[in-house]
PDB file of C-alpha atoms and ligand atoms in Angstrom:
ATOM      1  CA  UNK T   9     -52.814 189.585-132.689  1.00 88.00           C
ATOM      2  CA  UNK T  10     -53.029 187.281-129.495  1.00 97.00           C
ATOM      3  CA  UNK T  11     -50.161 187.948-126.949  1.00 98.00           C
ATOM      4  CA  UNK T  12     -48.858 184.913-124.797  1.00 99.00           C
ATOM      5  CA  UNK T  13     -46.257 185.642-122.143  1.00 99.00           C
ATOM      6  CA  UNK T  14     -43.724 182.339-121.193  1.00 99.00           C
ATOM      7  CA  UNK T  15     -41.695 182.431-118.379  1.00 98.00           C
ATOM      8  CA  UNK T  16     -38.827 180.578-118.787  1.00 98.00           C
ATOM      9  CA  UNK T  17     -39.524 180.744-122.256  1.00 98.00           C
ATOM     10  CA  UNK T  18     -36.533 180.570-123.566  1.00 98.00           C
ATOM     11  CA  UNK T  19     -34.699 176.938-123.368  1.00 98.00           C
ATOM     12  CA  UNK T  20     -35.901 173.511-122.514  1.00 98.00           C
ATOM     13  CA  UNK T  21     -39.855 172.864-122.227  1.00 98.00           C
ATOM     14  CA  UNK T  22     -40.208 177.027-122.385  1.00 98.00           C
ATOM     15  CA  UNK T  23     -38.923 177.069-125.854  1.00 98.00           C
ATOM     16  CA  UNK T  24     -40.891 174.464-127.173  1.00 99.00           C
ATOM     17  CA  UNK T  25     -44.035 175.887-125.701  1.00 99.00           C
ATOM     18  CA  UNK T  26     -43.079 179.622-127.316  1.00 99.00           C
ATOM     19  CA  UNK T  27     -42.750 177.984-130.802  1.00 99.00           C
ATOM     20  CA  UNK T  28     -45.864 176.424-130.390  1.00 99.00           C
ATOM     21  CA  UNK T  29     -47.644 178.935-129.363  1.00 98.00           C
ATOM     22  CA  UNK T  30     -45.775 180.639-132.030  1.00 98.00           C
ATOM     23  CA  UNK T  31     -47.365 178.340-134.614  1.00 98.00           C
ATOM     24  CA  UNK T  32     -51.073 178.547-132.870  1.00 98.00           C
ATOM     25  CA  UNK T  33     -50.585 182.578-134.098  1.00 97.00           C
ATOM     26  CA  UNK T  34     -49.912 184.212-131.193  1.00 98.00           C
ATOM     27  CA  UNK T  35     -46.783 186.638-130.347  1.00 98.00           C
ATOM     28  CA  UNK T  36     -44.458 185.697-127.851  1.00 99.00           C
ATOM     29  CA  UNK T  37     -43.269 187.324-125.112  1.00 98.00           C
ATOM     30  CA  UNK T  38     -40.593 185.362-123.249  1.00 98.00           C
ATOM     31  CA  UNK T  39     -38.961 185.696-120.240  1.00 98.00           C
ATOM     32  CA  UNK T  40     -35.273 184.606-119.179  1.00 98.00           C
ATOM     33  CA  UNK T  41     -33.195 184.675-116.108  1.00 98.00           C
ATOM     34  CA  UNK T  42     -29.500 183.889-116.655  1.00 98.00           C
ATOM     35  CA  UNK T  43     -29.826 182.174-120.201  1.00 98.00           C
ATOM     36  CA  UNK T  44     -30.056 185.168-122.596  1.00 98.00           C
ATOM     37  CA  UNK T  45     -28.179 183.779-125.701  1.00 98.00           C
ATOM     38  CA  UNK T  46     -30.705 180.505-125.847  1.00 98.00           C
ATOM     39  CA  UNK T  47     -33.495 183.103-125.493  1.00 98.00           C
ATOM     40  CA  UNK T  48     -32.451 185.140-127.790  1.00 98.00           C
ATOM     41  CA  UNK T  49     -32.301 182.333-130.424  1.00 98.00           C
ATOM     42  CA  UNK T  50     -35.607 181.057-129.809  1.00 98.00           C
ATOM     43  CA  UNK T  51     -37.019 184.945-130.608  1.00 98.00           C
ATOM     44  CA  UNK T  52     -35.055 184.826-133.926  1.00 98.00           C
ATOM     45  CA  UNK T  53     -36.427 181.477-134.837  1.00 98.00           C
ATOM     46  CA  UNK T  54     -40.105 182.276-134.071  1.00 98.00           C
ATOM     47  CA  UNK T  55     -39.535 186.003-135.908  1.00 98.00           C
ATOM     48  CA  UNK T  56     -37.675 183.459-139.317  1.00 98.00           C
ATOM     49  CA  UNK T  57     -41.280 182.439-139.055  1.00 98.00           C
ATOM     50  CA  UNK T  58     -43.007 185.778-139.389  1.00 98.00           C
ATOM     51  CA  UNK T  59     -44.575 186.023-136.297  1.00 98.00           C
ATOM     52  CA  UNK T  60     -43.176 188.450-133.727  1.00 98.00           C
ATOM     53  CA  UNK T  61     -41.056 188.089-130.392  1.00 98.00           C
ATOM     54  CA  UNK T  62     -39.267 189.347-128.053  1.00 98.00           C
ATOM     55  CA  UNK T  63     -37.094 188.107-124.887  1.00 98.00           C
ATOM     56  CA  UNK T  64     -37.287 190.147-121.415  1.00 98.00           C
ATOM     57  CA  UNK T  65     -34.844 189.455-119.057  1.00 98.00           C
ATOM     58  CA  UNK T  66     -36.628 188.907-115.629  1.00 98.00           C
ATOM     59  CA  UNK T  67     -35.526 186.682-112.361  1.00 98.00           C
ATOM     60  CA  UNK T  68     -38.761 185.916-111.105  1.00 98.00           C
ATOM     61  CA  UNK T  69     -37.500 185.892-107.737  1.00 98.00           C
ATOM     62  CA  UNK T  70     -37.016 189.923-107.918  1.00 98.00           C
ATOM     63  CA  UNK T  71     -40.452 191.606-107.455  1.00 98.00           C
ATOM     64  CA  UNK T  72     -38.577 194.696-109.044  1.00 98.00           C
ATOM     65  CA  UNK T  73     -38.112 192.902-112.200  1.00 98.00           C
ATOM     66  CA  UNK T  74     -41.315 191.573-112.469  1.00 98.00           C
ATOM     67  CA  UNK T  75     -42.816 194.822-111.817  1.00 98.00           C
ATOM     68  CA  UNK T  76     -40.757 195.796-114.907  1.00 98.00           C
ATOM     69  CA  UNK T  77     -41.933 192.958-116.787  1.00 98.00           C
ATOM     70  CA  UNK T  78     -45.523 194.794-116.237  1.00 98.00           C
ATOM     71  CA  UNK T  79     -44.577 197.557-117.895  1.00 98.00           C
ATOM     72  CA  UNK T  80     -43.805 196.357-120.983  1.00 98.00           C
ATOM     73  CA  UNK T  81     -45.722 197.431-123.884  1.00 98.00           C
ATOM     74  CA  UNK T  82     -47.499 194.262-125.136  1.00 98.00           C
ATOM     75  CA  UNK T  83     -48.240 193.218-121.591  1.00 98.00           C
ATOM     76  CA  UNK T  84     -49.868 196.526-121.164  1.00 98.00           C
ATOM     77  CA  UNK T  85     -52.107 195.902-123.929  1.00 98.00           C
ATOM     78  CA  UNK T  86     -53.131 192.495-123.295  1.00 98.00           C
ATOM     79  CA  UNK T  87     -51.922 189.119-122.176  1.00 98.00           C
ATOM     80  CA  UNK T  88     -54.448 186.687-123.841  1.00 98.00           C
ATOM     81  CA  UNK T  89     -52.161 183.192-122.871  1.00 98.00           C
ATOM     82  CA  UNK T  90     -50.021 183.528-119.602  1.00 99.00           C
ATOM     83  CA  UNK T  91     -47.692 180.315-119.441  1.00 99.00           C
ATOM     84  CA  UNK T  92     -45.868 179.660-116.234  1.00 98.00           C
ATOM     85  CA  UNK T  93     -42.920 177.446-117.153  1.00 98.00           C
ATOM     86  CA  UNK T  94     -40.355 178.695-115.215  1.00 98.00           C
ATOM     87  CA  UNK T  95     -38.816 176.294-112.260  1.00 98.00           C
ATOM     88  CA  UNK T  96     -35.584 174.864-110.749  1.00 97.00           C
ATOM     89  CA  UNK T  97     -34.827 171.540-109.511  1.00 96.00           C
ATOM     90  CA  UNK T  98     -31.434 170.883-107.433  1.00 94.00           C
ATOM     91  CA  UNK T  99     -31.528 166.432-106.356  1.00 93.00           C
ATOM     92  CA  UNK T 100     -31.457 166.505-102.700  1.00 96.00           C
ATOM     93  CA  UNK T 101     -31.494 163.997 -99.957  1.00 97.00           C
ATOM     94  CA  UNK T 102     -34.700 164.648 -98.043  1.00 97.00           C
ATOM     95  CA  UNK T 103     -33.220 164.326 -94.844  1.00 98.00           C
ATOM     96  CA  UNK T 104     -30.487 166.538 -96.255  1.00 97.00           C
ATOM     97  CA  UNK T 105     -33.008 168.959 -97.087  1.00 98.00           C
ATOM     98  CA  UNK T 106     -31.892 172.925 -95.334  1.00 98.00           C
ATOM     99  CA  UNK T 107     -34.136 175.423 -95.189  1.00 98.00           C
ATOM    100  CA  UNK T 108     -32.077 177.979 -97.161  1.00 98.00           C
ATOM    101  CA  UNK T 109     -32.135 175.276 -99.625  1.00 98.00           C
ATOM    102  CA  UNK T 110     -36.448 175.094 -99.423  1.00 98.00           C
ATOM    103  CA  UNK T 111     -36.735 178.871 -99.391  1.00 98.00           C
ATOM    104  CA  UNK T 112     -34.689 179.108-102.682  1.00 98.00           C
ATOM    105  CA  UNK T 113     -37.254 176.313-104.617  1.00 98.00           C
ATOM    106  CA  UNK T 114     -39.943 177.969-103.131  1.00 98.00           C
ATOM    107  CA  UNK T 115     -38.905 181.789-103.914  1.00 98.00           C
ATOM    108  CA  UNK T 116     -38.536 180.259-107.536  1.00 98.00           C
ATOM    109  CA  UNK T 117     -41.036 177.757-108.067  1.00 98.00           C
ATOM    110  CA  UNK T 118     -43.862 178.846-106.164  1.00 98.00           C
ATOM    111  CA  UNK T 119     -43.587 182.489-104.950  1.00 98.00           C
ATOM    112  CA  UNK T 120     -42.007 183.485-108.804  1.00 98.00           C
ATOM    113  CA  UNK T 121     -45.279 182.568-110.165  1.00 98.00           C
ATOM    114  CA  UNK T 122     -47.725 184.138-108.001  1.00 98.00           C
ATOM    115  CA  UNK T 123     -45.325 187.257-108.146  1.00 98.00           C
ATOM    116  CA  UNK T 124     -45.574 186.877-111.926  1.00 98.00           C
ATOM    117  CA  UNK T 125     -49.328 186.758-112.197  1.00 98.00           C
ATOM    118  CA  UNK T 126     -49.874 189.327-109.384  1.00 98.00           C
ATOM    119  CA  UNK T 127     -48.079 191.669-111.652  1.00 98.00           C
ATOM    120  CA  UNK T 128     -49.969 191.054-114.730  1.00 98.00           C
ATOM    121  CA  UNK T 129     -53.157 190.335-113.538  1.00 98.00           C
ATOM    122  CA  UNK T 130     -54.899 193.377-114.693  1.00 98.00           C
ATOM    123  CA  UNK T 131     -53.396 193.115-117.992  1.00 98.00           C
ATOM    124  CA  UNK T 132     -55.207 189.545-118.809  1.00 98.00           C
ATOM    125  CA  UNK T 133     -57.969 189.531-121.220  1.00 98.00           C
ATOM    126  CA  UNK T 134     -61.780 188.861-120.939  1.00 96.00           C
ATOM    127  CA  UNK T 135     -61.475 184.752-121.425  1.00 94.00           C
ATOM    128  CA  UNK T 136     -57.377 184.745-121.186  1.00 98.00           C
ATOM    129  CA  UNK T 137     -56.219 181.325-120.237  1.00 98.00           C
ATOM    130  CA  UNK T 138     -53.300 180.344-117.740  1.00 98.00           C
ATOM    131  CA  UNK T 139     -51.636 177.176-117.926  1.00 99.00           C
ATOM    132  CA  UNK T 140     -48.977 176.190-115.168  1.00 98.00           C
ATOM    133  CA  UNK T 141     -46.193 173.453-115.689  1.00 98.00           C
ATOM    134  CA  UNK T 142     -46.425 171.827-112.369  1.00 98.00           C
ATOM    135  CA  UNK T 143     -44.887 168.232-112.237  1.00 98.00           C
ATOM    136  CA  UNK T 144     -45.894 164.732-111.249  1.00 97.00           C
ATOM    137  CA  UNK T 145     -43.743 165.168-107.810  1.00 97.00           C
ATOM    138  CA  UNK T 146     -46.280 167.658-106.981  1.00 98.00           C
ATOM    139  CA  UNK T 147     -48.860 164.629-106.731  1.00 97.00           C
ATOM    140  CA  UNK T 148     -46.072 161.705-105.483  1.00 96.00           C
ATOM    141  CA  UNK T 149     -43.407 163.204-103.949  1.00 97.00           C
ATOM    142  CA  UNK T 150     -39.557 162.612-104.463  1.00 96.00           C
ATOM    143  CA  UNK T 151     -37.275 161.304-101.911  1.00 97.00           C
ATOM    144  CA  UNK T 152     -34.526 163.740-103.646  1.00 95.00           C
ATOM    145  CA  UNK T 153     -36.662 166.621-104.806  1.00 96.00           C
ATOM    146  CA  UNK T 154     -38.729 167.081-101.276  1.00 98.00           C
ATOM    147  CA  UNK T 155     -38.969 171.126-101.493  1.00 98.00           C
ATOM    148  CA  UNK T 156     -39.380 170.604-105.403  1.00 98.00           C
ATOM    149  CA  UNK T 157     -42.167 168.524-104.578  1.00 98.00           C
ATOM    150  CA  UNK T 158     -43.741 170.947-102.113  1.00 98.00           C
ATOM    151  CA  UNK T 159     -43.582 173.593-104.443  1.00 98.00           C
ATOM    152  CA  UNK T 160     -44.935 172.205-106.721  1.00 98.00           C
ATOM    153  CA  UNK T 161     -47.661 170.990-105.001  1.00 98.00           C
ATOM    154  CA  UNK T 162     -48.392 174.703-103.864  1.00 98.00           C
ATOM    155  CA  UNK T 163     -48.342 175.636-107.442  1.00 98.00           C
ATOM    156  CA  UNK T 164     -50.790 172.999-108.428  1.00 98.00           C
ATOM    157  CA  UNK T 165     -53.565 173.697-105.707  1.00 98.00           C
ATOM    158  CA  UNK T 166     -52.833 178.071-106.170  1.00 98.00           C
ATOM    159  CA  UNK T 167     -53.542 177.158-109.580  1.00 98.00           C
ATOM    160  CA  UNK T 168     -56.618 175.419-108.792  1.00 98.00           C
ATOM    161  CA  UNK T 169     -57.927 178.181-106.554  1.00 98.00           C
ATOM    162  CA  UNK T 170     -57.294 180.835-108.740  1.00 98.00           C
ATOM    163  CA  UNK T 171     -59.228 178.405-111.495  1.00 98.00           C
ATOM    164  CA  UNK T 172     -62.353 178.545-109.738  1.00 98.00           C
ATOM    165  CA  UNK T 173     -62.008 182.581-108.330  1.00 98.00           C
ATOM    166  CA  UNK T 174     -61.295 183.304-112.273  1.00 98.00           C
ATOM    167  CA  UNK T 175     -64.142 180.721-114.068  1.00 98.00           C
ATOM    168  CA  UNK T 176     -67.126 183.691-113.789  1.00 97.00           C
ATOM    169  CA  UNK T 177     -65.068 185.880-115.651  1.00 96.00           C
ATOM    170  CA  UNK T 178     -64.548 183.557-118.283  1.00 97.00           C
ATOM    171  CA  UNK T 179     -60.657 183.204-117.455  1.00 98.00           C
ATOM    172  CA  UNK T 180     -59.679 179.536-117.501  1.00 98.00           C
ATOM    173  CA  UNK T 181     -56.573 178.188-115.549  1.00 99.00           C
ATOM    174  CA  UNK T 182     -55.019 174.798-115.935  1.00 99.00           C
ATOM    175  CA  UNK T 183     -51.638 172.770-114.957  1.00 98.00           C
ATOM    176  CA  UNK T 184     -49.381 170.434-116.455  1.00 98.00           C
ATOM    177  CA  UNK T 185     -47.837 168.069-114.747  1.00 98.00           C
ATOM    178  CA  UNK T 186     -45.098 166.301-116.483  1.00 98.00           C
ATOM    179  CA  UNK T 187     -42.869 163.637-116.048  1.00 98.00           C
ATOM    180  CA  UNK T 188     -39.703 163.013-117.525  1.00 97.00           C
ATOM    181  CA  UNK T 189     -38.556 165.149-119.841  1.00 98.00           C
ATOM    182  CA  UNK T 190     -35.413 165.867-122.298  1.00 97.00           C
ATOM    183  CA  UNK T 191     -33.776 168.630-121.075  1.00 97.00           C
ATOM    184  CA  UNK T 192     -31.018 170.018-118.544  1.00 94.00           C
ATOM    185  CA  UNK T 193     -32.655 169.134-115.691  1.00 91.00           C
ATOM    186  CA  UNK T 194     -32.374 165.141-117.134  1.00 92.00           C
ATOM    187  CA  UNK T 195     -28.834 166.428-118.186  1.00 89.00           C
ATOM    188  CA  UNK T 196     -26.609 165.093-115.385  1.00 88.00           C
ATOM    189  CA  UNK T 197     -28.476 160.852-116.075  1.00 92.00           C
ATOM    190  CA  UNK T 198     -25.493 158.549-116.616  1.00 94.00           C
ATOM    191  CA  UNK T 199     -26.342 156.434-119.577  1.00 95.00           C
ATOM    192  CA  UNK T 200     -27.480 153.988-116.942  1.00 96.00           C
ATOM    193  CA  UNK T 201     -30.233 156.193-115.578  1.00 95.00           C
ATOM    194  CA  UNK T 202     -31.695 157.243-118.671  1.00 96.00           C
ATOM    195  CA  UNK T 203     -31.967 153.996-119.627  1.00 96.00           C
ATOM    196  CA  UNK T 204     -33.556 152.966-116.470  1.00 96.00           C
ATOM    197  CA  UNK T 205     -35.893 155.768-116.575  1.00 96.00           C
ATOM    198  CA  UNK T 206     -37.045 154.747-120.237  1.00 97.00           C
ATOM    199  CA  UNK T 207     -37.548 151.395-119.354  1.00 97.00           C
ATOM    200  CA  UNK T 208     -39.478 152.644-116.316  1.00 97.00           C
ATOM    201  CA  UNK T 209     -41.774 154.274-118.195  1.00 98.00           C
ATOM    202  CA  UNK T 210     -44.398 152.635-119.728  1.00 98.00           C
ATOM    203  CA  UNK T 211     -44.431 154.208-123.356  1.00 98.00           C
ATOM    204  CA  UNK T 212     -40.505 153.492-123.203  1.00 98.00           C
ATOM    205  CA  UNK T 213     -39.361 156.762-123.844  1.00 98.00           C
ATOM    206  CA  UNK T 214     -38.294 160.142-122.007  1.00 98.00           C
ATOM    207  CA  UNK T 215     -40.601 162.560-123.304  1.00 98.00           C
ATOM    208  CA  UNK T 216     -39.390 165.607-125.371  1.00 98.00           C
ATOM    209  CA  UNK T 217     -40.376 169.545-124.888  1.00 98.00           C
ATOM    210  CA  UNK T 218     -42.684 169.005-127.853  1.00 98.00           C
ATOM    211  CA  UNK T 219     -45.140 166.039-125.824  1.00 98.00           C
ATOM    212  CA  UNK T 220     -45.811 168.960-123.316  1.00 99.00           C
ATOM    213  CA  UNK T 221     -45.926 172.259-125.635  1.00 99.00           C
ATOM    214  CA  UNK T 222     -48.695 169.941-127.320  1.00 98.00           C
ATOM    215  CA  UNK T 223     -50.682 169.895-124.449  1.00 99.00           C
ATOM    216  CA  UNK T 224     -50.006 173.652-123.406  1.00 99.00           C
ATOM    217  CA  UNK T 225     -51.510 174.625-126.505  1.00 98.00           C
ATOM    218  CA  UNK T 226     -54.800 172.664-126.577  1.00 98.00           C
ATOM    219  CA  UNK T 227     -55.272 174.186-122.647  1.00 98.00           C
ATOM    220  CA  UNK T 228     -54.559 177.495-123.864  1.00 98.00           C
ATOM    221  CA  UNK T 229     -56.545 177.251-127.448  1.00 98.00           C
ATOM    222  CA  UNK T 230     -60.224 177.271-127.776  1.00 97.00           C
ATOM    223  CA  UNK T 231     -60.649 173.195-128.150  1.00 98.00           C
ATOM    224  CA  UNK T 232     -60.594 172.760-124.609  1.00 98.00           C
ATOM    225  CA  UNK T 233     -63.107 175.676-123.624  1.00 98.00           C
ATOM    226  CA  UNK T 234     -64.768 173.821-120.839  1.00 98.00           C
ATOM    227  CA  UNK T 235     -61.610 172.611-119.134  1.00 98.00           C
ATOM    228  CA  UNK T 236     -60.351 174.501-116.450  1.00 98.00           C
ATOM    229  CA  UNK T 237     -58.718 173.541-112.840  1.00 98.00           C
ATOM    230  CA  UNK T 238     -57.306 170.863-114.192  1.00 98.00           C
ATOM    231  CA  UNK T 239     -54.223 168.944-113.901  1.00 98.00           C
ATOM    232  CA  UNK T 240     -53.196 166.783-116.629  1.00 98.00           C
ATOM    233  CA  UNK T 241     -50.341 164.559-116.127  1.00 98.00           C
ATOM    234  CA  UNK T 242     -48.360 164.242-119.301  1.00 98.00           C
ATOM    235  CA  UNK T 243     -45.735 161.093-118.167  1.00 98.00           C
ATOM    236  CA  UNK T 244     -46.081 158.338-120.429  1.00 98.00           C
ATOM    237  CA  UNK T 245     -47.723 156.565-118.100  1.00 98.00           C
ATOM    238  CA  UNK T 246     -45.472 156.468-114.931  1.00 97.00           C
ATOM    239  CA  UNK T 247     -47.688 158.124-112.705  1.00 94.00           C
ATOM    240  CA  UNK T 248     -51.450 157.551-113.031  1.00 92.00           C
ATOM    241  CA  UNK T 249     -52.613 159.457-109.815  1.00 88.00           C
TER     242      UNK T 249
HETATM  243  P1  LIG M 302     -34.765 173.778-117.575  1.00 92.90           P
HETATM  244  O1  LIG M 302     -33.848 173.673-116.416  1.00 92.90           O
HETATM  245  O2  LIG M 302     -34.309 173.349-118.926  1.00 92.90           O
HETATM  246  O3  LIG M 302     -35.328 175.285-117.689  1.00 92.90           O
HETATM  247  C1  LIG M 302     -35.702 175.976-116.538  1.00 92.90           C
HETATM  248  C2  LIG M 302     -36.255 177.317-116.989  1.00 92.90           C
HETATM  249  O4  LIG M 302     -36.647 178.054-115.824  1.00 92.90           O
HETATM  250  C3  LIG M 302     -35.218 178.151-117.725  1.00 92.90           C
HETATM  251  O5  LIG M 302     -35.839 178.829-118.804  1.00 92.90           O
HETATM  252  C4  LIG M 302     -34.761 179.150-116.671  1.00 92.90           C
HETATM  253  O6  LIG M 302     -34.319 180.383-117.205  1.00 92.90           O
HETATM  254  C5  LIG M 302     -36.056 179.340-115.885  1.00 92.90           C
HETATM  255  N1  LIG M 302     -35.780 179.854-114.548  1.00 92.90           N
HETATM  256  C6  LIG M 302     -35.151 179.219-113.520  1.00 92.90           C
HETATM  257  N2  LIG M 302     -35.035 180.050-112.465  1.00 92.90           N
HETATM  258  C7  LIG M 302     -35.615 181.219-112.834  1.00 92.90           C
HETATM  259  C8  LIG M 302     -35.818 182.451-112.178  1.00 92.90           C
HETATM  260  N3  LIG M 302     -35.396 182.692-110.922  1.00 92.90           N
HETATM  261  N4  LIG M 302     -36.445 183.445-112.858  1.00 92.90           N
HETATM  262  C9  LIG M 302     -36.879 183.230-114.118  1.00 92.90           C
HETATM  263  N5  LIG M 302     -36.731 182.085-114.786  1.00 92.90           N
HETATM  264  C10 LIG M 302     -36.091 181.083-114.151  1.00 92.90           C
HETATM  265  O7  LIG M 302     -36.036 172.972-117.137  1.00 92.90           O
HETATM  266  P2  LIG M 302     -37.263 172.380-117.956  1.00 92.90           P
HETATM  267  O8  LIG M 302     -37.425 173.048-119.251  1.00 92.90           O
HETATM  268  O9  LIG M 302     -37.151 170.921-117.900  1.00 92.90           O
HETATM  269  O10 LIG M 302     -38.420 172.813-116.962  1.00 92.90           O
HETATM  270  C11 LIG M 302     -39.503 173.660-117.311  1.00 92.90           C
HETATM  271  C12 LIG M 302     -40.593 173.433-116.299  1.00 92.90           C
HETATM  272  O11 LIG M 302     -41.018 172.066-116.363  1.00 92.90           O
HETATM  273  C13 LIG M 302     -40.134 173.661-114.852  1.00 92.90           C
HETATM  274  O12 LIG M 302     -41.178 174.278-114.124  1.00 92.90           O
HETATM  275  C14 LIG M 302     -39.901 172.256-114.346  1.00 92.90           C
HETATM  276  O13 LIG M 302     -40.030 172.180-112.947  1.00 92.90           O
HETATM  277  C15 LIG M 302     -40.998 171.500-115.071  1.00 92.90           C
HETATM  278  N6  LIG M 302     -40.781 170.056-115.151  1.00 92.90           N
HETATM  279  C16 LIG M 302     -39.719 169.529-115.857  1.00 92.90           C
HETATM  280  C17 LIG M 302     -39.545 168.154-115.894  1.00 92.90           C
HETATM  281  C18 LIG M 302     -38.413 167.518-116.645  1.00 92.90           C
HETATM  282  O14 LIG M 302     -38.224 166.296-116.510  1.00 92.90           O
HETATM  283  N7  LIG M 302     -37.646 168.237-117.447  1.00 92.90           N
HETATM  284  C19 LIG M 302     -40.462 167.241-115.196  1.00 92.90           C
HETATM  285  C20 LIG M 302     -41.543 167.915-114.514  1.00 92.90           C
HETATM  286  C21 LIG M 302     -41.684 169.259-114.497  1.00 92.90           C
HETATM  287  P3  LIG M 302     -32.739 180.704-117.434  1.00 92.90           P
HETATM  288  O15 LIG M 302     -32.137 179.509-118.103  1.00 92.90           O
HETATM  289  O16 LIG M 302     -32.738 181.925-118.280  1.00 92.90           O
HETATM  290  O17 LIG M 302     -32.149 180.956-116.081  1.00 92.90           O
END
């Protein structure tokens, strides 16, 4: 059985990525940080469904932990899907911006994930595939989300490097960049907002988990074999870059 590894796996856009990838037959490994009781139901749900899963706790800020993550057993025998979901988002003034405040986004955002794949590199299989959840602020910027939007622009170009170092071994690497999406990090919207945000986007909705585990699956599944070093921006149309 295929393995796929989710970081951040276990709430928000992480869970509905590890049930989909559930679905697409692959066992999950997921990680969490401080959320273990959400994690843990997302494992029981996929294993109600007869495939297997299991939830490691690991702060991808600790290179200790993710050094343990590497141990375990299924990464040791093969990560075919690695899924870097993980990320934090705090709304900040730019101007208010301090640079304890950009080292923690970055640690997390940007440094977690190469810390994550540096760890499991040599456990990937001959033609694995890596997706990354970048976001659209990685393209355009955010006057409140400046050192999210930096990190995530790192993210999205690493990614693309590593795409074209890994294409002659058959690996394929791809991001996701989405744009509003139903989950915590929308959580604090007044009523207000969210409706301003719908109406700001041209489809007229937020978009749910599920709109961008969709797309995580076709990048990691065989259907989109010649793809890789992209960045597909999942938004509804709010951001065409
Ligand atoms: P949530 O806040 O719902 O989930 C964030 C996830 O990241 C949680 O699983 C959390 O784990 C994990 N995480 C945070 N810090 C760490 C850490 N130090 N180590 C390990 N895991 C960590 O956010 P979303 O589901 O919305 O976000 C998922 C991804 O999508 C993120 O990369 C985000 O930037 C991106 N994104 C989201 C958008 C949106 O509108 N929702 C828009 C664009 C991009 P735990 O809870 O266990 O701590």
């Amino acid at each position: 059985m295929r393995t796929a590894l989710v970081t951040g796996g276990g709430r928000g856009i992480g869970a509905a990525i590890s049930k989909q990838l559930a679905k697409d037959g692959y066992r999950i490994l997921l990680t969490y940080c401080n959320s273990s009781k959400p994690a843990e139901m997302v494992v029981d749900e996929i294993r109600d469904s007869g495939v297997d899963a299991v939830a490691a706790n690991c702060d991808v800020t600790d290179a200790r932990e993710v050094a343990l993550l590497a141990t375990h057993p299924w990464v040791i025998e093969g990560i075919d899907a690695l899924v870097i979901n993980h990320g934090r988002y705090d709304r900040i003034d730019a101007r208010n911006l301090d640079i304890d405040h950009l080292r923690r986004t970055m640690t997390t955002n940007f440094e977690g994930a190469f810390l994550t794949w540096n760890a499991v590199k040599s456990n990937l299989t001959d033609n694995a595939r890596i997706c990354v959840i970048g976001s659209q602020l990685g393209t355009r910027g955010s006057p409140h989300g400046a050192d999210y939007s930096a990190s995530k622009a790192a993210l999205s170009t690493w990614a693309r490097s590593l795409a074209q170092s890994l294409a002659p071994e058959g690996k394929r690497v791809n991001v996701v960049a989405p744009g509003f999406v139903d989950t915590d990090i929308l959580a604090g919207d007044s009523p207000e907002k969210r409706a301003s945000r719908e109406q700001e986007v041209p489809l007229k909705r937020i978009g749910t988990p599920e709109d961008i585990a969709g797309v995580v699956s076709f990048l990691v599944g065989d259907k989109s074999s010649y793809i890789t070093g992209a960045v597909i921006h999942v938004n509804g149309g709010l951001y065409l870059p």
